[in-house]
XYZ file of N, CA, C and O in Angstrom:
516
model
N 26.660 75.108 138.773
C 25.331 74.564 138.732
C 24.416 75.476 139.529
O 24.758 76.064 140.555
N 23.217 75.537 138.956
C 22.084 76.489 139.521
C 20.816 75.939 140.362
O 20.294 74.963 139.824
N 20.603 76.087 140.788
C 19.166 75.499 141.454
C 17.489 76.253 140.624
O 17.013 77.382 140.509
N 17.276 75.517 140.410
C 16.038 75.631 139.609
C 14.959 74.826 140.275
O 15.105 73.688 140.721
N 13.458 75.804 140.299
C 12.391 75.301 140.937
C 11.690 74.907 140.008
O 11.656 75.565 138.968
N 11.196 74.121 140.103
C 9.935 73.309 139.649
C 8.351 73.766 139.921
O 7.942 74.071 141.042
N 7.634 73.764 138.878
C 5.846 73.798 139.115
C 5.823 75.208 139.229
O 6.732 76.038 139.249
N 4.556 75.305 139.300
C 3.873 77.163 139.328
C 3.724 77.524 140.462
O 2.898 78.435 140.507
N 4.324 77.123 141.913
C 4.033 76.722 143.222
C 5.320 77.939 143.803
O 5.250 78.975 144.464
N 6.298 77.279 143.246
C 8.164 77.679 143.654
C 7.934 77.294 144.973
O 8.266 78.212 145.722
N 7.423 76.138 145.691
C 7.714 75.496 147.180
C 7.562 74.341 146.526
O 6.997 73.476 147.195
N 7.898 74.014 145.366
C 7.533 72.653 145.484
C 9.165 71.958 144.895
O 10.086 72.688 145.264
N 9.670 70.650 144.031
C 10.868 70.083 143.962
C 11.973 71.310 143.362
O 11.769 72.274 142.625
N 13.144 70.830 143.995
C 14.085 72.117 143.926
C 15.111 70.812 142.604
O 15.533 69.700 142.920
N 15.200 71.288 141.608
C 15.781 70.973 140.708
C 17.521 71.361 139.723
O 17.680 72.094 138.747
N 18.553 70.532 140.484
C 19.859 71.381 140.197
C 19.746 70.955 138.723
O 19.132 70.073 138.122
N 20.657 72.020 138.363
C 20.858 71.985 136.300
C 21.833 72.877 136.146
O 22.266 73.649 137.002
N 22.335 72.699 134.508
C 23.303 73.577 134.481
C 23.682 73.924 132.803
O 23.709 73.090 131.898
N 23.902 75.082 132.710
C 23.644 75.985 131.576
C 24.951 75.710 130.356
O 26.045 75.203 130.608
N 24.648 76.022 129.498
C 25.875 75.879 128.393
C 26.748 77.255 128.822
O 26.410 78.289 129.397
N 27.952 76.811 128.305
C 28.626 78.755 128.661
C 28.091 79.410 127.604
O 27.615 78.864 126.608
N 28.156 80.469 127.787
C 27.458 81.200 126.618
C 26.419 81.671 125.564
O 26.357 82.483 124.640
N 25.207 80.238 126.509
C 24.311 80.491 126.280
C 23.095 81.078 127.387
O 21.957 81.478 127.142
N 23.582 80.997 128.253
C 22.775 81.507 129.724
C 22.431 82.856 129.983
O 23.455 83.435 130.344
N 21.794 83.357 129.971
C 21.905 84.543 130.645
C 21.432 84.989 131.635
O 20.247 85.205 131.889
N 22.705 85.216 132.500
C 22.300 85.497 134.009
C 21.068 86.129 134.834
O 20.475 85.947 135.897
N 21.038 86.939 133.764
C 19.707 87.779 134.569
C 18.244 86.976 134.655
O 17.198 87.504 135.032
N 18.353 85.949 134.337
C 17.097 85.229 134.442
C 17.596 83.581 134.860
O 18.493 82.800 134.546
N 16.430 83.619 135.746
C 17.240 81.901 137.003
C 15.416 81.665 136.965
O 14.506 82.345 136.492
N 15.456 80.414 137.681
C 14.522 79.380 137.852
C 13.635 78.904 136.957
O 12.909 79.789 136.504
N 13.437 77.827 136.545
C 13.180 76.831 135.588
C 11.902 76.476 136.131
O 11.601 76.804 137.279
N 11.218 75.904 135.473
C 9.972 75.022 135.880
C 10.601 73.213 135.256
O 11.633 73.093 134.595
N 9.763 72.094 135.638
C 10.582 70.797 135.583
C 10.546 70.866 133.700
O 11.148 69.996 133.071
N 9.926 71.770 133.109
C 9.881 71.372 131.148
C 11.551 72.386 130.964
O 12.195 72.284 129.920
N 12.020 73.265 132.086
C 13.250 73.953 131.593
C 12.401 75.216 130.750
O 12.344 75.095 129.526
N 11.961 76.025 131.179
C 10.954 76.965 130.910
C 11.197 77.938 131.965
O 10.839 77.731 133.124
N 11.917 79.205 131.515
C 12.135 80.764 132.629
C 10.804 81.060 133.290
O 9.857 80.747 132.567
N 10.517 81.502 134.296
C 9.156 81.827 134.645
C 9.134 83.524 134.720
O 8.331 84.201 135.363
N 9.792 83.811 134.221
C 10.320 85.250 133.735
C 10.808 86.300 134.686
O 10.559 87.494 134.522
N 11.654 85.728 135.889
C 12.256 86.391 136.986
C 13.798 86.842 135.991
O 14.735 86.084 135.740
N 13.643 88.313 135.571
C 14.716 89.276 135.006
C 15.133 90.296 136.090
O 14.564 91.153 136.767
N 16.491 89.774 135.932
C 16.621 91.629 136.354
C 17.843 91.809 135.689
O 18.556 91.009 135.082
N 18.015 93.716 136.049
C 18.511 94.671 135.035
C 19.944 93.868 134.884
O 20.287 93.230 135.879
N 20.836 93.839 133.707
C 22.821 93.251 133.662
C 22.781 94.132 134.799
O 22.832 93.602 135.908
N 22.710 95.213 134.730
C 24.015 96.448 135.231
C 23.909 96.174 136.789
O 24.862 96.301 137.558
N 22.343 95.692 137.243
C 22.142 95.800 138.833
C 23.096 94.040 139.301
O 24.123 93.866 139.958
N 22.411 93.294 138.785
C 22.990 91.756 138.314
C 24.524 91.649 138.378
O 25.224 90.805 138.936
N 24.731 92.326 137.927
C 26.804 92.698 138.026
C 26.859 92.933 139.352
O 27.253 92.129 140.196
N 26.405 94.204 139.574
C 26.469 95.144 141.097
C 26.886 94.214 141.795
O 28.070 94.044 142.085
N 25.507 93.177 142.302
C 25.469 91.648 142.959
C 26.517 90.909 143.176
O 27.173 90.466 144.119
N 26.483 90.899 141.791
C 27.686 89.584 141.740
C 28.919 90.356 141.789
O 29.667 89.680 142.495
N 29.519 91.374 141.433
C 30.609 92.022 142.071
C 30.654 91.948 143.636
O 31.677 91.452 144.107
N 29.873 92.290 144.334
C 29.684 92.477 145.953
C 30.035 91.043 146.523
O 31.066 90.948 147.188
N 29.050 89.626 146.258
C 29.444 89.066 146.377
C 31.053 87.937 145.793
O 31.275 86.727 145.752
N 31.599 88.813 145.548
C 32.800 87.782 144.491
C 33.874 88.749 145.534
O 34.958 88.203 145.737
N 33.659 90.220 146.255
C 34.573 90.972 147.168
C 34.026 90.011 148.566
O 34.969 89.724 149.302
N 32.656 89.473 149.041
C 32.610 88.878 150.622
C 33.214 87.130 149.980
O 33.848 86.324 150.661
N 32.983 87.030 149.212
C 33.582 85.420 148.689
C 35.951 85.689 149.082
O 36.836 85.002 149.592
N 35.845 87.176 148.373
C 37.609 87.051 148.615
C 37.853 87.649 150.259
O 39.000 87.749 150.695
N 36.910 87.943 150.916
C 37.415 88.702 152.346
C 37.247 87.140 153.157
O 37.979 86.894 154.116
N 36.206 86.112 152.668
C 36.191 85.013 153.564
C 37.752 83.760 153.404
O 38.193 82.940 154.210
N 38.187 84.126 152.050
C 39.297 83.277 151.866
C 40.399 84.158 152.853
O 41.085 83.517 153.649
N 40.522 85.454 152.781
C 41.246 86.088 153.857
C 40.898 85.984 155.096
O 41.840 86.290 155.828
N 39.783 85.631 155.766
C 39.343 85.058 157.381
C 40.007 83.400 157.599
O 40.564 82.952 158.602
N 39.662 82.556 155.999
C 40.480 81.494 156.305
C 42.055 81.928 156.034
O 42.710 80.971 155.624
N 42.352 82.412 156.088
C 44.052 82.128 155.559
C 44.570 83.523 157.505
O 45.703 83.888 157.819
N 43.708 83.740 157.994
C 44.097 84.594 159.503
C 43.966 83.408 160.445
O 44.909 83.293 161.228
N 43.072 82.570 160.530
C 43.164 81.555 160.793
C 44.114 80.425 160.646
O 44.568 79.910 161.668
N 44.425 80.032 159.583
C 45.370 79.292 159.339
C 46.860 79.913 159.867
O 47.733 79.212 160.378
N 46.941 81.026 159.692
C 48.204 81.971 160.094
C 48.597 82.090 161.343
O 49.732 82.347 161.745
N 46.943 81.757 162.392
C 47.153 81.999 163.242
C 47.354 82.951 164.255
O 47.987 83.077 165.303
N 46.262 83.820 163.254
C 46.269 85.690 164.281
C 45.333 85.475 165.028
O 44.459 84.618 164.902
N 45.499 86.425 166.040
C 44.464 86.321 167.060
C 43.069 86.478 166.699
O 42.496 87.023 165.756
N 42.640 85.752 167.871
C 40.824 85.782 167.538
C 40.233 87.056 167.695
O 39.306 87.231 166.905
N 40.481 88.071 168.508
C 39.805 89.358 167.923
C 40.097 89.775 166.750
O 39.101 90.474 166.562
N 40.908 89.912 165.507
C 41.285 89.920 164.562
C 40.454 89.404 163.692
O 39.953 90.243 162.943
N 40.120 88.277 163.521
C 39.707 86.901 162.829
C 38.253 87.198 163.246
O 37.615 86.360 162.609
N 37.217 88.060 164.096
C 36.408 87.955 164.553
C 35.596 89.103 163.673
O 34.552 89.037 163.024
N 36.894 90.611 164.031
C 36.112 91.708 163.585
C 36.140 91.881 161.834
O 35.674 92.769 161.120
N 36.760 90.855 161.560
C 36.994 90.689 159.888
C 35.831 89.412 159.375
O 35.721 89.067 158.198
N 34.951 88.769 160.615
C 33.598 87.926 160.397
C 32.507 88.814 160.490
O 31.478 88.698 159.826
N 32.799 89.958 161.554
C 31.603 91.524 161.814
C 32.106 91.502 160.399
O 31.761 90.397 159.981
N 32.650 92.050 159.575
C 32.710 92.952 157.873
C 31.718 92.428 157.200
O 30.731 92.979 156.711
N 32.199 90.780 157.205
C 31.612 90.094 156.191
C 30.126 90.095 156.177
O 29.315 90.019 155.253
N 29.976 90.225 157.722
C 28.590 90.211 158.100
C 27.485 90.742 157.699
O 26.389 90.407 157.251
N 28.394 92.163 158.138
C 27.864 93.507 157.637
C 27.524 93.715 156.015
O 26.454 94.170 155.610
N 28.906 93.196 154.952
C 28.450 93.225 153.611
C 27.831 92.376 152.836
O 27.858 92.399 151.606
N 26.910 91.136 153.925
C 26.015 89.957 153.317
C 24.826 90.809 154.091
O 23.718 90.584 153.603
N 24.826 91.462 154.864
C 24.142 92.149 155.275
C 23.555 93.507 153.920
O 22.509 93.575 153.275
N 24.266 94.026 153.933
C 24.233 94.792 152.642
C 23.575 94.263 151.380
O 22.719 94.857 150.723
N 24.128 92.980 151.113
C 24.168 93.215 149.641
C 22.384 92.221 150.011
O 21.460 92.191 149.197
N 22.358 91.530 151.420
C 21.047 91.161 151.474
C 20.020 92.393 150.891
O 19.173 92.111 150.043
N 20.144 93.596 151.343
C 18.886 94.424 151.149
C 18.824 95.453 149.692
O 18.006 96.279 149.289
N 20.011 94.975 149.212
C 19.987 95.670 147.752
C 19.069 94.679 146.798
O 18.339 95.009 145.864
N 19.335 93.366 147.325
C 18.394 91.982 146.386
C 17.465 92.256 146.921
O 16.656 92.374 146.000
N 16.783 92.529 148.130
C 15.426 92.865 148.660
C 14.594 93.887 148.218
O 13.398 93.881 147.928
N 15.552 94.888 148.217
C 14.926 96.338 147.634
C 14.955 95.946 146.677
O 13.760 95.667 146.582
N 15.458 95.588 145.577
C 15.091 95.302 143.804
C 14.011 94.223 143.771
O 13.141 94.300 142.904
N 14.004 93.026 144.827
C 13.014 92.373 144.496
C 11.379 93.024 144.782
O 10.374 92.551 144.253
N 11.384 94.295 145.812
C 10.458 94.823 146.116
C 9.798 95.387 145.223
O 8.612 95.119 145.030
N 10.676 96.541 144.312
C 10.787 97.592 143.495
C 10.595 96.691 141.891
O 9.850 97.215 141.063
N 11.083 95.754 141.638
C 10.980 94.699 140.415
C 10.194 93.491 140.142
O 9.526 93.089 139.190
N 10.489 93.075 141.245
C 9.259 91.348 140.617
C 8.343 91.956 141.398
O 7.586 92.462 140.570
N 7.909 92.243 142.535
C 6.739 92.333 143.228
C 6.057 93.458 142.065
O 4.943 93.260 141.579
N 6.810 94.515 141.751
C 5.893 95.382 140.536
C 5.479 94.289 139.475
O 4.377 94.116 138.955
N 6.548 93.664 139.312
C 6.260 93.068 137.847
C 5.054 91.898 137.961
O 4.507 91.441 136.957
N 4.765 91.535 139.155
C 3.862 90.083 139.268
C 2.437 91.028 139.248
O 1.372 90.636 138.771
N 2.670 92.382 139.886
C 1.163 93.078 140.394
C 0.672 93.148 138.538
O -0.401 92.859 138.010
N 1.618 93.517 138.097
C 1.483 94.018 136.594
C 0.757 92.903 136.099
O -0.292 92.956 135.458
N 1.536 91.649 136.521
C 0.668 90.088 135.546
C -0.053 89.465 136.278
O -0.341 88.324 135.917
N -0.667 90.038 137.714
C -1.745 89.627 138.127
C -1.552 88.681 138.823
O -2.585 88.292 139.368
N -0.166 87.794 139.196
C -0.109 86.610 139.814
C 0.936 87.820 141.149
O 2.146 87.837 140.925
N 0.555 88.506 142.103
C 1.166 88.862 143.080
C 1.007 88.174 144.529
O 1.798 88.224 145.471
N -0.376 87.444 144.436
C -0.327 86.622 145.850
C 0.864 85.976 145.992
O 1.746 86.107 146.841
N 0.711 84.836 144.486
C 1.973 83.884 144.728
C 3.307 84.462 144.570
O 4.018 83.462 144.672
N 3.924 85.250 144.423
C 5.162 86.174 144.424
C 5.185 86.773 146.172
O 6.069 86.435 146.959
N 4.326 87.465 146.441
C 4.159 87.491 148.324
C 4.550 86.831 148.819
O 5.607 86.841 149.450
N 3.395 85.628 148.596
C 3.816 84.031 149.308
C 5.215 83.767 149.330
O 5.867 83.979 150.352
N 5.591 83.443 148.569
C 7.638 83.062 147.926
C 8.380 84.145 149.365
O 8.803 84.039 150.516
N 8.103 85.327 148.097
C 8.870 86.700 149.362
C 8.850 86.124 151.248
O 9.790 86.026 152.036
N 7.341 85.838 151.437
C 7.535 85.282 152.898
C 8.175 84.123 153.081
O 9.186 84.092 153.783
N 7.758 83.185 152.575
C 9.030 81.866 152.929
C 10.163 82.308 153.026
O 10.782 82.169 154.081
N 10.701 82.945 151.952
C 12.407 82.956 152.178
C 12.698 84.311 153.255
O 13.808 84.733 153.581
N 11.573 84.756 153.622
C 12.200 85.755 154.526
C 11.854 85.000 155.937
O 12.793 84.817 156.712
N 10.689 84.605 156.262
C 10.842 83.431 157.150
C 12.423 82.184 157.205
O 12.883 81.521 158.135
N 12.771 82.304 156.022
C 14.163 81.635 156.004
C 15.573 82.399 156.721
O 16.334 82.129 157.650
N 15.444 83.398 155.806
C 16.317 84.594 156.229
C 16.232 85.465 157.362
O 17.045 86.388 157.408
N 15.528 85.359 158.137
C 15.642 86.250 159.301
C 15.837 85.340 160.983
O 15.069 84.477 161.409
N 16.383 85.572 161.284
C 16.395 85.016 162.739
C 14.846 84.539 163.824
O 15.001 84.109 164.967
């Protein structure tokens, strides 16, 4: 299931839903409440990249739980939470740099770039310490 925003706002109701197999295509996410793309694309090939990166920090965290469970020491179990860190760290600024380089071009292009800014700051106000 995906999370899909609602209204021409994207701060306004956060709406879960969920796609047929095979009819979805990944490269395009968030809905408005009629189920309408608001035309956030990006490239398969970069889209893979992503989701490859994260599907390698998704299998290194089942290996932090299973050092744990095993029972190795906590420096062990610690500098293998630094990795993960580091490659959510990573794959944070590859989605940043494409969102910089892609929607922020693409909104200047259709004229709606305030509200694409706006968005960009909330979630980086989210994302940063």
């Amino acid at each position: 299931m995906a999370i899909a925003k609602s209204g021409s706002s994207h701060e306004e109701n956060l709406k879960p839903h969920a796609h047929n197999p095979g009819t979805h295509n990944p490269g395009t996410h968030s809905h408005d409440a009629n189920g309408h793309h608001h035309g956030h694309v990006h490239d398969p090939e970069s889209l893979q990249r992503i989701l490859n990166r994260f599907a390698r920090i998704e299998g290194h965290i089942r290996g932090i739980k299973t050092m744990v469970q095993d029972g190795r020491p906590c420096p062990d179990v610690l500098v293998q939470i630094a990795a993960v860190r580091g490659a959510l760290d990573r794959v944070s600024r590859i989605i940043l740099d494409e969102h910089l380089s892609q929607c922020i071009t693409r909104a200047s292009e259709k004229g709606n770039i305030e509200a694409e800014i706006d968005e960009l700051k909330a979630a980086l106000d989210r994302f940063l310490p």
